[in-house]
Structures are given as C-alpha cells and as structure tokens.
Amino acid sequence: AAVCLGLLCLLLLAIVIGLVTSLNNMTQEGNQFQTSLNSTTQKRNQLQTSLNSTTQERNQLQTSLSSMTQERNQLQTSLNSMTQERNQFQTSLNIYEHFVWKCLCFLELTSQICPDGWITFSRSCYFISSESKSWDESRQDCLRRGADLVIIKSKEKEVKDGLYFIYTLIPKAKYVSAARKFRLWIGLSDLETEREWKWVDGSSLCYSYWAKGQPNDYGGGEDCGELRPAYDGWNDAPCSDGRPWICEKKTV
C-alpha cells in the first residue's frame, strides 16, 4: 500500500509538473500571440493613418485639379475673347488703313488740282472769302474764279449737330475767329419765282436743311440763302446784305 501510494504520488507529481509546464508554455505562447496581436494592431493603425493621410492628399489633389481645371477654362475663355477682339481690331485696322490709303491718294490727287488758297474737301475745291459782298457780287466773284457758290444737295456735306462741312472748312480760313457766329452766302435763291428755291445750277431742292422757322421771307425781301452755323441750318436773307461766301469747284 505504501508503494502504491508512493507511485500514485509520483504519478500525480508528474501530472502536475506536466500541467505546470503546459500552462507555462501556453502562457508563453499567449504572451507571444498578444505581442504579435499588438504588433499587428499597431501596424493596422499605422496603415489606417497612412490611408487617411493618402485619402486626404488625394482629396487635396482633386481639389487642386478642379481649381486648375477651372482656371484653365477661364484662361481659355479669356484667350478666346482676346482672340476675337484681336480679329475685330485687325478688321477695323484693315478698314482704317484702306480708308487712310484712299484719303491719302485722293488728297494727293486733289492737292495738285485745287489752286493755292483753296481748300480740298470731298472731291471739290472750296474758297472762303475774307470780305463781305452781296449775294450777286459773291456769285460773280466765284464765277471769275472758275467756280460758283456752293451747292449742298445731300446730307453728305452736313451731319448731326450742325454743319460739319462748314465747321471743317471755316477753321482753316485765317480771317474767321468764331466760326459759329458767321453767316455765309451759298448758291441758293428764289429770285426767279417766290418760294421756289433753286440752286445756282438751276436744280430744285431735293434736300434742305433750313433752320427752325425758315425760310420766312421776313419783311418780304429775303430771297437768297445763307448758312448760319450758330443756328445749325440755312436761312433766307436779303440778297443785298453783305456776307462772306463760299465758292465750290469740282475736281472730278
């Protein structure tokens, strides 16, 4: 019985030793697994952080790309607008150069035709007197110069806000100090038939630019036409009155 009890004790001791050893091994393996788990968790957290950082950078890059795309589109729109403006400017420049070239050619031509002291304008030569005479005397002076009193048959010689034609010529005449205050004889009268106004070439009015309320034949003796720049239009006046005058000679 003592031997059996001793063997049983030895067996139990061996079992306990084995269990303790196994428990130690399992504890060691558990610690290693926990260490591995902690390491894996740490790596996972690092990867998650890296992923979050990468996602944030991607979003920032996407935002930058969108902004750059918008700026590119704006630049393209601006470029298209500038290109269109350049083309329009080039077209205008071409038209202007052509106009200037024609003007220069015409001025070169008429400058050789118009006498000294005459003014070139719109394919004609014009002379503005420096003295005043009656309408008939003014016309005779023009005829002696190979011309006649100016005839205005279209809007070409007169434009908005007054007589551009006259305003263009008068400043070139040295004797004129205030263009808008002058009255000048033109080649218009109703001497043959009252209220039937005709030009000196015998043609009737197909275009008129009378000042407001004119012609009124004030006093019953206003039969000759004059320009009154101060009133922006034509006026009838007594033919015997003294006025400066404008002679016109066609160049072509």
Coordinates of C-alpha atoms in Angstrom, one line a residue, residues 39-55:
S39 CA 2.2 44.5 -33.3
T40 CA -0.5 43.7 -35.9
T41 CA -2.9 46.2 -34.3
Q42 CA -0.1 48.8 -34.3
K43 CA 0.7 48.1 -38.0
R44 CA -3.0 48.2 -38.8
N45 CA -3.3 51.6 -37.0
Q46 CA -0.3 52.8 -38.9
L47 CA -1.8 51.6 -42.2
Q48 CA -5.1 53.3 -41.3
T49 CA -3.3 56.5 -40.5
S50 CA -1.3 56.2 -43.8
L51 CA -4.6 55.5 -45.6
N52 CA -6.3 58.5 -44.0
S53 CA -3.3 60.7 -45.0
T54 CA -3.3 59.4 -48.5
T55 CA -7.1 59.9 -48.8

